[in-house]
Structure formats: structure tokens, C-alpha cells
């Protein structure tokens, strides 16, 4: 069967440095939605999912064997290397290239400059359908809303396309476009359970300065699927594919309280047995809601803690109070739902004192799991415009490293990395002894001095003494073997 369009997911699990220890593949939901929309519109579509392929060359051979007139490639800032290769190879074969996805929506000119013929800006379903129809008929594309391209050596950006108001019209993503069972089997082999991903809403009404989600591709407009529509997809994943874990990938899962309650009731009424996790904000939960979520299978909630210092939360435009966050996190733990907190360190304005506030907050909350990230400026965010980069920011994303300071700062990278080690050690001690212990107090006092030395750039301290103190501490920390 001749194709009208080949969709390409340029993510290779094998080459992801963060997947070395345990493989955790997630389905390309955006392409699955677009693929379904195109198929229902009468187009002949396949999806080249590179997730489980062994090489870029293997993917290129598939493209060459299919020779579609058009390819549609999704973009992500960390995948630029592979997107660039697929653009170049497709153009050599005479294939028209469409790029979509988060990074392309933020920086369409970048991808046209790389050789793409068209960039879909924003939601992709309607725009890709109209654009593909025009291309296959050799018609002018100037009336297609939501695209960016180059014509007569000039960049052209058409008017934005309105957001889809009713997500139920899209239904569930077409998982027959990929090997869904392969995803299940990899999760089972590496984790002992099978996890799939579901998106129940689009957009985020908040505007955190470090986050690109409110900008592209869905913007700050928040739309959501009905509880019944989501439950239909869950039923398919559990009963047809055999998944027993679900990750709800919404930016703020509980933002619509009534819809969340309705979804939990749908899960219970249908007798769907699976565990699930989600991401939300501490000011978007309450005791009644959390109890119902737990009853419906919620086992873990991911919270963006970011910082325990109010001044840092304000600088990030988090629209969150530390006390509200404390209440929400402790309430979640009390009800018996595990919490994972994301902590962002090194944001402009970070100081020795704000780091210690975050440490104290973490030791008070004692999250079940937590992860640290040194602030990284994503294109299109206010943080990106605020900082002065050390090097070309695009080159840094070729091999992503979440704990590398990419911009010039008064807070040295060494101080941030040391703080992360210090926090991990002190939390481990607090967990072991349940409350503040002599060992924790000794570690706290000695490492506070090191952190203060590292965060100071005044030249006041003897750096040979500083380095000796740090060296002695690191030897002790290694001996303790706390991770």
C-alpha cells in the first residue's frame, strides 16, 4: 500500500543516557493522536517508531523502503541531532518534510533553517491534515493556519490555529500504529510491572518562568477530556494490552477537581484494577480528593517542590506559598500516597541561605522519592531570556545533562552539586534515625561550612584549606555509601 505520510518518532531508547540502568519507554502520544486523526480523514499513514531500533541507519532503511511523499517528524530539544539527520536524509530522497512538536512550535525558524519544508506550530491534528491535503494535491498552502515555512527566501508564518475546544472529538490515541506490546514487555522485564502513558488534558494555566509547557504547543489554555472518554482508553490499556500501571502525563492532573472525582468514580465503577501516578500542585489537592484518588488506585503523586525558600518560588513565578506546599505534601503522605518531589536548584538569585531553607524543608517533609535538577533555561521561557549562556545553548542539548549549569551565575556549579550530595546524605540520616541525630548534626555543621565556602566568591577564604576540607568530606561520604 502506497503511503500518503510517514510519521517519525526520532527517539532511540538505546542511545538515551538516562535509560542506561533501567529502561522506561514512553509512547509517542502526540504522533499517535495525529496518526489517528489522519487515518480517520482518509489518509494512508504509518508511524516509524525509533524507540526500539538499534541505529539511525536502520531507520533510514525503513524510510527508503517506504518512500513516502511526506514525512512528519516530531521535535524535542534533546532530539535535535536525530531530527537533523532525518531531515537531511529525507530531503536527499526528495521527500517533503513537516516538523511538529514542542521545540518546533517554540522555534520554527530553526527547523526550517535545518532544511524542513514546513513547521506545524501548536496543536498538530487539524493543521497537519489540512497541510497534507494541500501538499498531496500540489495546492498553495498559504491559507493553512498554524504553519511556518520559507518562500522566495522569506520566512512565512500563517495566522495561529485556534485550539481544539472538545478533546473528546479526538478520542484515544491509535496505539495500533506502534508495537504497544513491546512497550509493555520492556517495562515488565526491567521493572516487574507494565506502565503505559495517558494524557487526559492539554495546556497549563500557570506561567512558571522555567517551564516551556505553558508556551508550546498547547499554551496556557487548559482543555480536558471527559472522565468517560479517559476511562474508555484506560479500559483498553488494562483489558486489551495488559498494563497494570498508568502514568497520567498531564501538567497538572487535578486542576479540575470535579473532573478528577468523576474519573476516579469511573475507574471504580468499571472495576479497573491498576495502580497509577500523576503530577500536580500542592495547592490543587485536598483531603477528600486525595482519599478518593487513593481508593481509585493512585499510589504516587509527583509534586514540583522546586524550592523551600519563598523568595525563590516568587522569583520562579510559581504562584505558590511554602506553607501551602507543606500542607499539601504532608496531607498526601498522611493519606498513604507516596510523594516524589522535584527540586530545582541554581535558579538566578539562589544563595547559601535559600539552599539551606530547601534542605530544611526536605528534611521536614521527607519525601518518599525526590530528584534534583540544576536550573536549565529552555528556549521560549523567561529564564532563557534572563540568563547569559556560557556556550551555545543548542550544543548543550545534544547530550543532555540535567545537572550541568549552562549559564553564568554567582552560584558555582560545584556548590550546587555539593548541596545535592549534602541533602541526600542528611535525608538518609534523618530516615535512618527518624529524628535529628548526633551523626546528622555533625554532618550538618561540617557540610554547612563547605557549602558556605563554595557559594562564596569573595576570595575571603583560603582555597587550599577549602579544598582540603572538601576532600576529607568526600572521602567520608564515600565511606558512608549513602546515595
Short mmCIF file of C-alpha atoms in Angstrom, two decimals:
data_model
loop_
_atom_site.label_atom_id
_atom_site.label_comp_id
_atom_site.label_asym_id
_atom_site.label_seq_id
_atom_site.Cartn_x
_atom_site.Cartn_y
_atom_site.Cartn_z
CA UNK A 1 0.00 0.00 0.00
CA UNK A 2 1.44 3.35 -1.02
CA UNK A 3 1.67 5.83 1.83
CA UNK A 4 0.49 9.42 1.97
CA UNK A 5 2.59 10.21 5.03
CA UNK A 6 5.14 8.54 7.29
CA UNK A 7 5.20 9.87 10.85
CA UNK A 8 8.56 9.55 12.62
CA UNK A 9 9.35 9.39 16.32
CA UNK A 10 13.13 10.14 16.40
CA UNK A 11 13.71 8.87 19.94
CA UNK A 12 16.13 5.95 20.40
CA UNK A 13 15.90 4.27 23.80
CA UNK A 14 19.28 2.63 23.21
CA UNK A 15 21.07 5.98 22.95
CA UNK A 16 19.34 7.73 25.87
CA UNK A 17 21.98 8.18 28.61
CA UNK A 18 19.26 8.37 31.25
CA UNK A 19 18.00 4.90 30.31
CA UNK A 20 21.24 3.00 30.88
CA UNK A 21 20.27 1.36 34.17
CA UNK A 22 16.55 0.78 33.70
CA UNK A 23 14.58 1.15 30.51
CA UNK A 24 11.39 3.18 30.88
CA UNK A 25 9.99 3.80 27.38
CA UNK A 26 7.00 6.10 26.90
CA UNK A 27 4.75 6.01 23.87
CA UNK A 28 4.82 8.96 21.40
CA UNK A 29 1.28 10.06 22.26
CA UNK A 30 1.36 13.20 20.10
CA UNK A 31 2.10 11.21 16.95
CA UNK A 32 -0.47 8.56 17.89
CA UNK A 33 -3.15 11.25 18.07
CA UNK A 34 -2.09 12.81 14.78
CA UNK A 35 -1.85 9.41 13.10
CA UNK A 36 -5.36 8.54 14.18
CA UNK A 37 -6.71 11.89 13.00
CA UNK A 38 -5.08 11.49 9.60
CA UNK A 39 -6.31 7.91 9.19
CA UNK A 40 -9.87 8.91 10.06
CA UNK A 41 -9.57 11.70 7.48
CA UNK A 42 -8.81 9.13 4.78
CA UNK A 43 -5.02 9.34 4.57
CA UNK A 44 -2.75 6.30 4.37
CA UNK A 45 -0.40 6.64 7.32
CA UNK A 46 2.29 4.64 9.10
CA UNK A 47 4.43 5.52 12.11
CA UNK A 48 8.16 4.83 12.25
CA UNK A 49 8.82 4.47 15.97
CA UNK A 50 12.58 4.52 16.53
CA UNK A 51 12.28 3.74 20.25
CA UNK A 52 13.42 0.13 19.97
CA UNK A 53 15.58 0.38 16.84
CA UNK A 54 19.32 -0.25 17.08
CA UNK A 55 20.61 2.53 14.84
CA UNK A 56 19.75 5.60 12.81
CA UNK A 57 20.78 3.66 9.70
CA UNK A 58 18.09 1.08 10.42
CA UNK A 59 15.51 3.86 10.50
CA UNK A 60 16.85 5.34 7.26
CA UNK A 61 16.49 1.99 5.52
CA UNK A 62 12.83 1.87 6.53
CA UNK A 63 12.25 5.38 5.17
CA UNK A 64 13.94 4.44 1.90
CA UNK A 65 11.92 1.24 1.54
CA UNK A 66 8.62 3.05 2.07
CA UNK A 67 9.46 6.22 0.08
CA UNK A 68 6.50 8.28 1.33
CA UNK A 69 5.83 11.61 -0.40
CA UNK A 70 5.73 13.32 3.00
CA UNK A 71 7.27 12.64 6.42
CA UNK A 72 6.09 14.21 9.66
CA UNK A 73 8.75 14.31 12.39
CA UNK A 74 8.13 15.29 15.99
CA UNK A 75 10.67 17.55 17.69
CA UNK A 76 12.09 17.75 21.17
CA UNK A 77 15.08 19.85 22.17
CA UNK A 78 17.12 16.81 23.25
CA UNK A 79 16.44 15.03 19.95
CA UNK A 80 17.73 17.75 17.61
CA UNK A 81 20.63 15.54 16.49
CA UNK A 82 18.31 12.84 15.16
CA UNK A 83 15.74 15.26 13.77
CA UNK A 84 18.52 16.95 11.80
CA UNK A 85 19.65 13.59 10.37
CA UNK A 86 16.15 12.60 9.32
CA UNK A 87 15.51 15.98 7.71
CA UNK A 88 18.72 15.75 5.70
CA UNK A 89 18.16 12.15 4.64
CA UNK A 90 14.52 12.70 3.67
CA UNK A 91 15.40 15.73 1.58
CA UNK A 92 18.05 13.72 -0.28
CA UNK A 93 15.32 11.25 -1.20
CA UNK A 94 13.08 14.06 -2.45
CA UNK A 95 10.60 13.71 0.42
CA UNK A 96 8.71 16.73 1.75
CA UNK A 97 9.45 17.26 5.45
CA UNK A 98 6.98 18.51 8.06
CA UNK A 99 8.19 19.13 11.62
CA UNK A 100 5.96 19.50 14.67
CA UNK A 101 6.16 19.17 18.43
CA UNK A 102 7.21 21.32 21.40
CA UNK A 103 10.59 22.63 20.25
CA UNK A 104 9.45 23.29 16.69
CA UNK A 105 6.46 25.25 17.97
CA UNK A 106 8.80 27.43 20.02
CA UNK A 107 11.50 27.83 17.36
CA UNK A 108 10.06 27.13 13.91
CA UNK A 109 12.73 29.16 12.11
CA UNK A 110 15.42 26.85 13.50
CA UNK A 111 13.88 23.80 11.83
CA UNK A 112 13.21 25.49 8.50
CA UNK A 113 16.84 26.60 8.55
CA UNK A 114 17.81 22.96 9.17
CA UNK A 115 16.02 22.06 5.95
CA UNK A 116 12.43 21.28 6.92
CA UNK A 117 9.84 22.40 4.39
CA UNK A 118 7.10 23.20 6.90
CA UNK A 119 6.71 23.52 10.66
CA UNK A 120 3.39 22.92 12.37
CA UNK A 121 3.04 25.42 15.23
CA UNK A 122 0.75 24.45 18.11
CA UNK A 123 -1.72 21.56 18.12
CA UNK A 124 -0.99 19.32 15.19
CA UNK A 125 -4.11 17.38 14.24
CA UNK A 126 -6.14 19.83 12.13
CA UNK A 127 -3.10 21.67 10.79
CA UNK A 128 -1.32 18.51 9.63
CA UNK A 129 -4.48 17.24 7.97
CA UNK A 130 -5.02 20.46 6.00
CA UNK A 131 -1.34 20.84 5.13
CA UNK A 132 -1.02 17.23 3.96
CA UNK A 133 -4.13 17.57 1.82
CA UNK A 134 -2.71 20.67 0.11
CA UNK A 135 0.69 19.07 -0.46
CA UNK A 136 -0.69 15.88 -1.99
CA UNK A 137 -2.81 17.96 -4.37
CA UNK A 138 0.06 20.37 -5.17
CA UNK A 139 -2.04 23.29 -3.93
CA UNK A 140 -0.92 26.53 -2.31
CA UNK A 141 -0.57 26.25 1.48
CA UNK A 142 -0.86 29.94 2.32
CA UNK A 143 -4.38 29.52 3.73
CA UNK A 144 -3.39 26.76 6.15
CA UNK A 145 -3.40 28.20 9.67
CA UNK A 146 -0.63 27.39 12.12
CA UNK A 147 2.33 26.74 9.82
CA UNK A 148 5.78 28.27 9.28
CA UNK A 149 7.80 27.93 6.07
CA UNK A 150 10.10 29.72 3.66
CA UNK A 151 9.01 31.15 0.32
CA UNK A 152 11.10 33.25 -2.05
CA UNK A 153 13.89 33.45 0.55
CA UNK A 154 11.48 34.91 3.12
CA UNK A 155 10.04 33.25 6.20
CA UNK A 156 6.26 32.99 6.24
CA UNK A 157 4.14 32.42 9.34
CA UNK A 158 0.41 31.97 8.85
CA UNK A 159 -2.18 33.03 11.47
CA UNK A 160 -2.36 30.76 14.53
CA UNK A 161 -4.85 27.92 14.56
CA UNK A 162 -7.49 28.00 17.30
CA UNK A 163 -7.16 25.31 19.94
CA UNK A 164 -9.40 22.24 19.82
CA UNK A 165 -12.18 23.01 22.28
CA UNK A 166 -13.51 19.49 22.78
CA UNK A 167 -10.74 16.92 23.19
CA UNK A 168 -13.32 14.12 23.24
CA UNK A 169 -13.61 14.57 19.48
CA UNK A 170 -10.08 13.18 19.19
CA UNK A 171 -10.89 10.09 21.21
CA UNK A 172 -7.99 7.89 22.30
CA UNK A 173 -4.63 7.74 20.51
CA UNK A 174 -4.28 4.97 17.91
CA UNK A 175 -1.92 2.55 19.63
CA UNK A 176 -2.08 0.13 16.70
CA UNK A 177 0.42 2.44 14.99
CA UNK A 178 3.17 1.18 17.32
CA UNK A 179 4.09 -2.12 18.94
CA UNK A 180 2.31 -1.46 22.23
CA UNK A 181 3.07 -4.95 23.49
CA UNK A 182 6.79 -4.23 23.12
CA UNK A 183 6.44 -1.27 25.47
CA UNK A 184 4.59 -3.47 27.95
CA UNK A 185 7.19 -6.24 27.78
CA UNK A 186 10.14 -3.89 28.31
CA UNK A 187 8.50 -2.44 31.40
CA UNK A 188 7.77 -5.92 32.74
CA UNK A 189 11.33 -7.08 32.13
CA UNK A 190 13.01 -4.07 33.73
CA UNK A 191 10.53 -3.06 36.45
CA UNK A 192 8.30 -6.05 37.17
CA UNK A 193 5.19 -4.12 36.17
CA UNK A 194 3.79 -2.75 32.91
CA UNK A 195 3.29 1.02 32.65
CA UNK A 196 1.60 2.99 29.90
CA UNK A 197 1.07 6.72 29.48
CA UNK A 198 -2.23 8.59 29.21
CA UNK A 199 -2.81 12.28 28.57
CA UNK A 200 -6.18 13.50 29.88
CA UNK A 201 -5.75 17.24 29.28
CA UNK A 202 -3.75 19.80 27.33
CA UNK A 203 -2.18 23.05 28.41
CA UNK A 204 -1.33 24.64 31.74
CA UNK A 205 -2.82 27.90 33.07
CA UNK A 206 0.24 28.65 35.18
CA UNK A 207 3.29 30.53 33.94
CA UNK A 208 6.39 29.34 35.81
CA UNK A 209 9.41 31.16 34.42
CA UNK A 210 11.45 28.00 33.83
CA UNK A 211 8.75 25.94 32.12
CA UNK A 212 8.00 25.80 28.40
CA UNK A 213 4.75 23.82 28.76
CA UNK A 214 2.52 26.93 29.03
CA UNK A 215 4.09 28.27 25.82
CA UNK A 216 4.04 25.41 23.33
CA UNK A 217 2.47 23.53 21.80
CA UNK A 218 -0.73 23.85 23.85
CA UNK A 219 -0.19 27.18 25.59
CA UNK A 220 -1.86 28.40 28.79
CA UNK A 221 -5.29 27.42 27.56
CA UNK A 222 -6.44 24.40 29.57
CA UNK A 223 -8.70 21.82 27.91
CA UNK A 224 -9.55 18.36 29.13
CA UNK A 225 -11.18 15.08 28.12
CA UNK A 226 -14.30 13.83 29.85
CA UNK A 227 -13.99 11.17 32.54
CA UNK A 228 -15.83 8.63 30.37
CA UNK A 229 -13.56 9.29 27.39
CA UNK A 230 -10.44 8.75 29.51
CA UNK A 231 -11.89 5.65 31.17
CA UNK A 232 -12.53 4.10 27.76
CA UNK A 233 -8.82 4.40 26.98
CA UNK A 234 -7.87 3.01 30.39
CA UNK A 235 -10.13 0.03 29.83
CA UNK A 236 -8.37 -0.74 26.55
CA UNK A 237 -4.92 -0.47 28.12
CA UNK A 238 -5.80 -2.72 31.05
CA UNK A 239 -8.02 -5.31 29.37
CA UNK A 240 -6.54 -5.48 25.86
CA UNK A 241 -2.84 -4.76 26.36
CA UNK A 242 -2.38 -5.95 29.94
CA UNK A 243 -0.96 -2.81 31.54
CA UNK A 244 -1.20 -2.61 35.33
CA UNK A 245 0.35 0.83 35.87
CA UNK A 246 -0.65 4.15 34.31
CA UNK A 247 1.27 7.41 34.25
CA UNK A 248 -1.07 10.37 33.74
CA UNK A 249 1.19 12.80 31.88
CA UNK A 250 -0.90 15.96 32.38
CA UNK A 251 0.94 19.08 33.50
CA UNK A 252 -1.45 19.49 36.47
CA UNK A 253 -3.65 16.41 36.77
CA UNK A 254 -6.04 17.64 39.49
CA UNK A 255 -6.58 21.16 38.21
CA UNK A 256 -10.25 20.36 37.51
CA UNK A 257 -11.38 18.85 40.80
CA UNK A 258 -14.82 17.75 39.59
CA UNK A 259 -13.39 16.01 36.53
CA UNK A 260 -10.79 14.24 38.70
CA UNK A 261 -13.53 12.98 41.02
CA UNK A 262 -15.60 11.81 38.05
CA UNK A 263 -12.62 9.94 36.59
CA UNK A 264 -11.87 8.21 39.89
CA UNK A 265 -15.50 7.11 40.09
CA UNK A 266 -15.38 5.80 36.51
CA UNK A 267 -12.33 3.71 37.38
CA UNK A 268 -14.06 2.27 40.43
CA UNK A 269 -17.43 1.70 38.73
CA UNK A 270 -15.78 -0.20 35.87
CA UNK A 271 -13.75 -2.34 38.24
CA UNK A 272 -10.48 -1.39 36.56
CA UNK A 273 -7.62 -2.71 38.65
CA UNK A 274 -4.36 -0.84 38.14
CA UNK A 275 -2.08 1.49 40.06
CA UNK A 276 -1.44 4.98 38.81
CA UNK A 277 0.61 8.10 39.37
CA UNK A 278 0.29 11.72 38.31
CA UNK A 279 1.86 15.16 38.50
CA UNK A 280 0.08 18.03 40.22
CA UNK A 281 0.46 21.04 42.51
CA UNK A 282 0.15 21.04 46.29
CA UNK A 283 -2.49 23.76 46.14
CA UNK A 284 -4.68 21.61 43.89
CA UNK A 285 -5.35 18.77 46.33
CA UNK A 286 -7.47 18.35 49.44
CA UNK A 287 -8.13 15.52 51.89
CA UNK A 288 -11.38 14.33 50.33
CA UNK A 289 -9.92 14.31 46.83
CA UNK A 290 -6.74 12.51 47.90
CA UNK A 291 -8.68 9.79 49.71
CA UNK A 292 -10.79 9.14 46.61
CA UNK A 293 -7.69 9.11 44.39
CA UNK A 294 -6.04 6.54 46.67
CA UNK A 295 -9.20 4.42 46.65
CA UNK A 296 -9.18 4.53 42.83
CA UNK A 297 -5.59 3.26 42.65
CA UNK A 298 -3.35 6.32 42.96
CA UNK A 299 -0.08 5.18 44.53
CA UNK A 300 2.21 8.14 43.90
CA UNK A 301 1.98 11.87 43.19
CA UNK A 302 4.82 13.90 41.71
CA UNK A 303 4.99 17.45 43.05
CA UNK A 304 7.07 20.35 41.78
CA UNK A 305 8.57 21.46 45.08
CA UNK A 306 11.37 23.39 43.30
CA UNK A 307 12.50 25.27 46.44
CA UNK A 308 11.77 25.58 50.14
CA UNK A 309 12.57 29.30 50.05
CA UNK A 310 9.64 31.62 49.41
CA UNK A 311 11.86 34.18 47.69
CA UNK A 312 12.97 31.58 45.15
CA UNK A 313 9.40 30.41 44.48
CA UNK A 314 8.44 34.04 43.87
CA UNK A 315 11.41 34.55 41.54
CA UNK A 316 10.29 31.49 39.55
CA UNK A 317 6.72 32.86 39.38
CA UNK A 318 5.45 29.62 40.92
CA UNK A 319 2.39 31.30 42.44
CA UNK A 320 2.85 29.04 45.46
CA UNK A 321 3.34 29.60 49.19
CA UNK A 322 5.72 27.39 51.15
CA UNK A 323 3.09 26.82 53.84
CA UNK A 324 0.51 25.70 51.28
CA UNK A 325 3.06 23.32 49.78
CA UNK A 326 3.92 21.93 53.21
CA UNK A 327 0.26 21.29 53.98
CA UNK A 328 -0.42 19.55 50.66
CA UNK A 329 2.65 17.30 50.79
CA UNK A 330 2.17 16.22 54.40
CA UNK A 331 -1.53 15.58 53.75
CA UNK A 332 -0.67 13.35 50.80
CA UNK A 333 1.79 11.32 52.89
CA UNK A 334 -0.67 11.02 55.78
CA UNK A 335 -3.33 9.55 53.49
CA UNK A 336 -0.85 6.94 52.28
CA UNK A 337 0.04 8.15 48.80
CA UNK A 338 3.76 8.20 48.08
CA UNK A 339 5.23 11.55 47.05
CA UNK A 340 8.08 12.37 44.69
CA UNK A 341 9.33 15.95 44.80
CA UNK A 342 11.18 17.74 42.01
CA UNK A 343 13.75 20.21 43.34
CA UNK A 344 15.22 22.95 41.14
CA UNK A 345 18.48 24.47 42.38
CA UNK A 346 20.65 27.23 40.97
CA UNK A 347 17.85 29.44 39.67
CA UNK A 348 19.04 33.07 39.35
CA UNK A 349 19.05 34.59 42.83
CA UNK A 350 19.89 31.31 44.59
CA UNK A 351 22.06 31.86 47.68
CA UNK A 352 23.59 29.87 50.52
CA UNK A 353 20.62 30.83 52.71
CA UNK A 354 17.97 29.75 50.19
CA UNK A 355 19.66 26.39 49.69
CA UNK A 356 19.56 25.76 53.44
CA UNK A 357 15.85 26.61 53.52
CA UNK A 358 15.26 24.00 50.83
CA UNK A 359 17.31 21.45 52.78
CA UNK A 360 15.35 22.11 55.98
CA UNK A 361 12.06 21.78 54.10
CA UNK A 362 13.13 18.49 52.51
CA UNK A 363 14.17 17.05 55.90
CA UNK A 364 10.84 18.10 57.37
CA UNK A 365 8.75 16.58 54.57
CA UNK A 366 10.98 13.53 53.93
CA UNK A 367 9.52 12.71 50.50
CA UNK A 368 9.48 9.04 49.54
CA UNK A 369 11.44 9.91 46.41
CA UNK A 370 12.99 13.10 45.13
CA UNK A 371 15.11 14.34 42.26
CA UNK A 372 17.32 17.36 41.80
CA UNK A 373 17.85 19.40 38.68
CA UNK A 374 20.15 22.35 38.22
CA UNK A 375 18.07 25.09 36.58
CA UNK A 376 18.25 24.80 32.80
CA UNK A 377 16.89 27.52 30.50
CA UNK A 378 14.54 26.08 27.88
CA UNK A 379 14.03 28.14 24.71
CA UNK A 380 10.97 30.35 24.87
CA UNK A 381 10.93 30.62 28.66
CA UNK A 382 11.52 33.76 30.70
CA UNK A 383 14.50 32.03 32.28
CA UNK A 384 16.04 31.58 28.82
CA UNK A 385 15.79 35.32 28.18
CA UNK A 386 17.03 36.18 31.66
CA UNK A 387 20.40 34.41 31.69
CA UNK A 388 23.72 34.80 29.91
CA UNK A 389 24.82 31.46 28.45
CA UNK A 390 28.34 30.11 28.86
CA UNK A 391 28.34 28.43 25.45
CA UNK A 392 25.98 27.86 22.53
CA UNK A 393 22.86 26.57 24.34
CA UNK A 394 21.81 24.36 21.43
CA UNK A 395 25.06 22.39 21.58
CA UNK A 396 24.47 21.61 25.24
CA UNK A 397 21.29 19.69 24.42
CA UNK A 398 23.00 17.30 22.02
CA UNK A 399 23.99 15.21 25.04
CA UNK A 400 21.55 16.27 27.77
CA UNK A 401 22.85 16.55 31.31
CA UNK A 402 20.27 17.63 33.85
CA UNK A 403 22.91 18.59 36.42
CA UNK A 404 25.08 20.98 34.49
CA UNK A 405 24.97 24.73 34.94
CA UNK A 406 24.51 26.13 31.44
CA UNK A 407 24.58 29.85 32.23
CA UNK A 408 26.82 32.35 34.00
CA UNK A 409 25.91 32.57 37.66
CA UNK A 410 27.15 33.81 41.03
CA UNK A 411 26.33 30.33 42.33
CA UNK A 412 29.09 27.93 41.19
CA UNK A 413 28.15 24.54 39.76
CA UNK A 414 30.42 22.91 42.34
CA UNK A 415 28.32 24.41 45.14
CA UNK A 416 25.09 23.13 43.63
CA UNK A 417 26.44 19.63 43.14
CA UNK A 418 27.82 19.61 46.66
CA UNK A 419 24.46 20.77 48.02
CA UNK A 420 22.75 17.86 46.27
CA UNK A 421 25.20 15.40 47.87
CA UNK A 422 24.78 17.07 51.25
CA UNK A 423 20.99 16.89 51.04
CA UNK A 424 20.98 13.23 50.05
CA UNK A 425 23.25 12.35 52.96
CA UNK A 426 21.28 14.31 55.56
CA UNK A 427 17.95 12.92 54.38
CA UNK A 428 19.39 9.40 54.56
CA UNK A 429 20.50 10.04 58.15
CA UNK A 430 17.12 11.53 59.08
CA UNK A 431 15.35 8.49 57.66
CA UNK A 432 17.65 6.08 59.46
CA UNK A 433 17.33 7.69 62.88
CA UNK A 434 13.77 9.07 62.43
CA UNK A 435 14.75 12.39 64.01
CA UNK A 436 17.76 14.66 64.25
CA UNK A 437 20.71 12.57 65.44
CA UNK A 438 24.24 13.30 66.60
CA UNK A 439 25.57 11.97 63.27
CA UNK A 440 23.26 14.27 61.33
CA UNK A 441 24.21 17.30 63.42
CA UNK A 442 27.93 16.64 62.91
CA UNK A 443 27.47 16.20 59.16
CA UNK A 444 25.22 19.25 59.02
CA UNK A 445 27.71 21.51 60.76
CA UNK A 446 30.74 20.43 58.74
CA UNK A 447 28.99 20.47 55.37
CA UNK A 448 27.38 23.84 56.06
CA UNK A 449 30.88 25.28 56.25
CA UNK A 450 31.89 23.66 52.97
CA UNK A 451 28.72 24.88 51.27
CA UNK A 452 29.34 28.40 52.54
CA UNK A 453 32.88 28.28 51.20
CA UNK A 454 31.70 27.03 47.82
CA UNK A 455 28.96 29.63 47.48
CA UNK A 456 31.35 32.46 48.31
CA UNK A 457 33.36 34.11 45.52
CA UNK A 458 34.78 36.93 47.59
CA UNK A 459 38.26 35.47 47.86
CA UNK A 460 37.95 35.74 51.64
CA UNK A 461 38.78 32.11 52.32
CA UNK A 462 41.99 30.16 51.97
CA UNK A 463 41.26 27.94 48.98
CA UNK A 464 43.87 25.36 49.93
CA UNK A 465 42.11 24.91 53.27
CA UNK A 466 38.77 24.81 51.50
CA UNK A 467 39.91 22.11 49.09
CA UNK A 468 41.35 20.03 51.92
CA UNK A 469 38.07 20.21 53.87
CA UNK A 470 36.10 19.19 50.81
CA UNK A 471 38.48 16.34 50.03
CA UNK A 472 38.19 14.98 53.56
CA UNK A 473 34.41 15.20 53.45
CA UNK A 474 34.12 13.42 50.12
CA UNK A 475 36.25 10.56 51.44
CA UNK A 476 33.95 10.29 54.44
CA UNK A 477 30.82 10.49 52.29
CA UNK A 478 32.09 7.69 50.06
CA UNK A 479 32.80 5.56 53.10
CA UNK A 480 29.27 6.11 54.38
CA UNK A 481 27.96 4.93 50.99
CA UNK A 482 24.78 6.95 51.20
CA UNK A 483 23.19 7.55 47.81
#
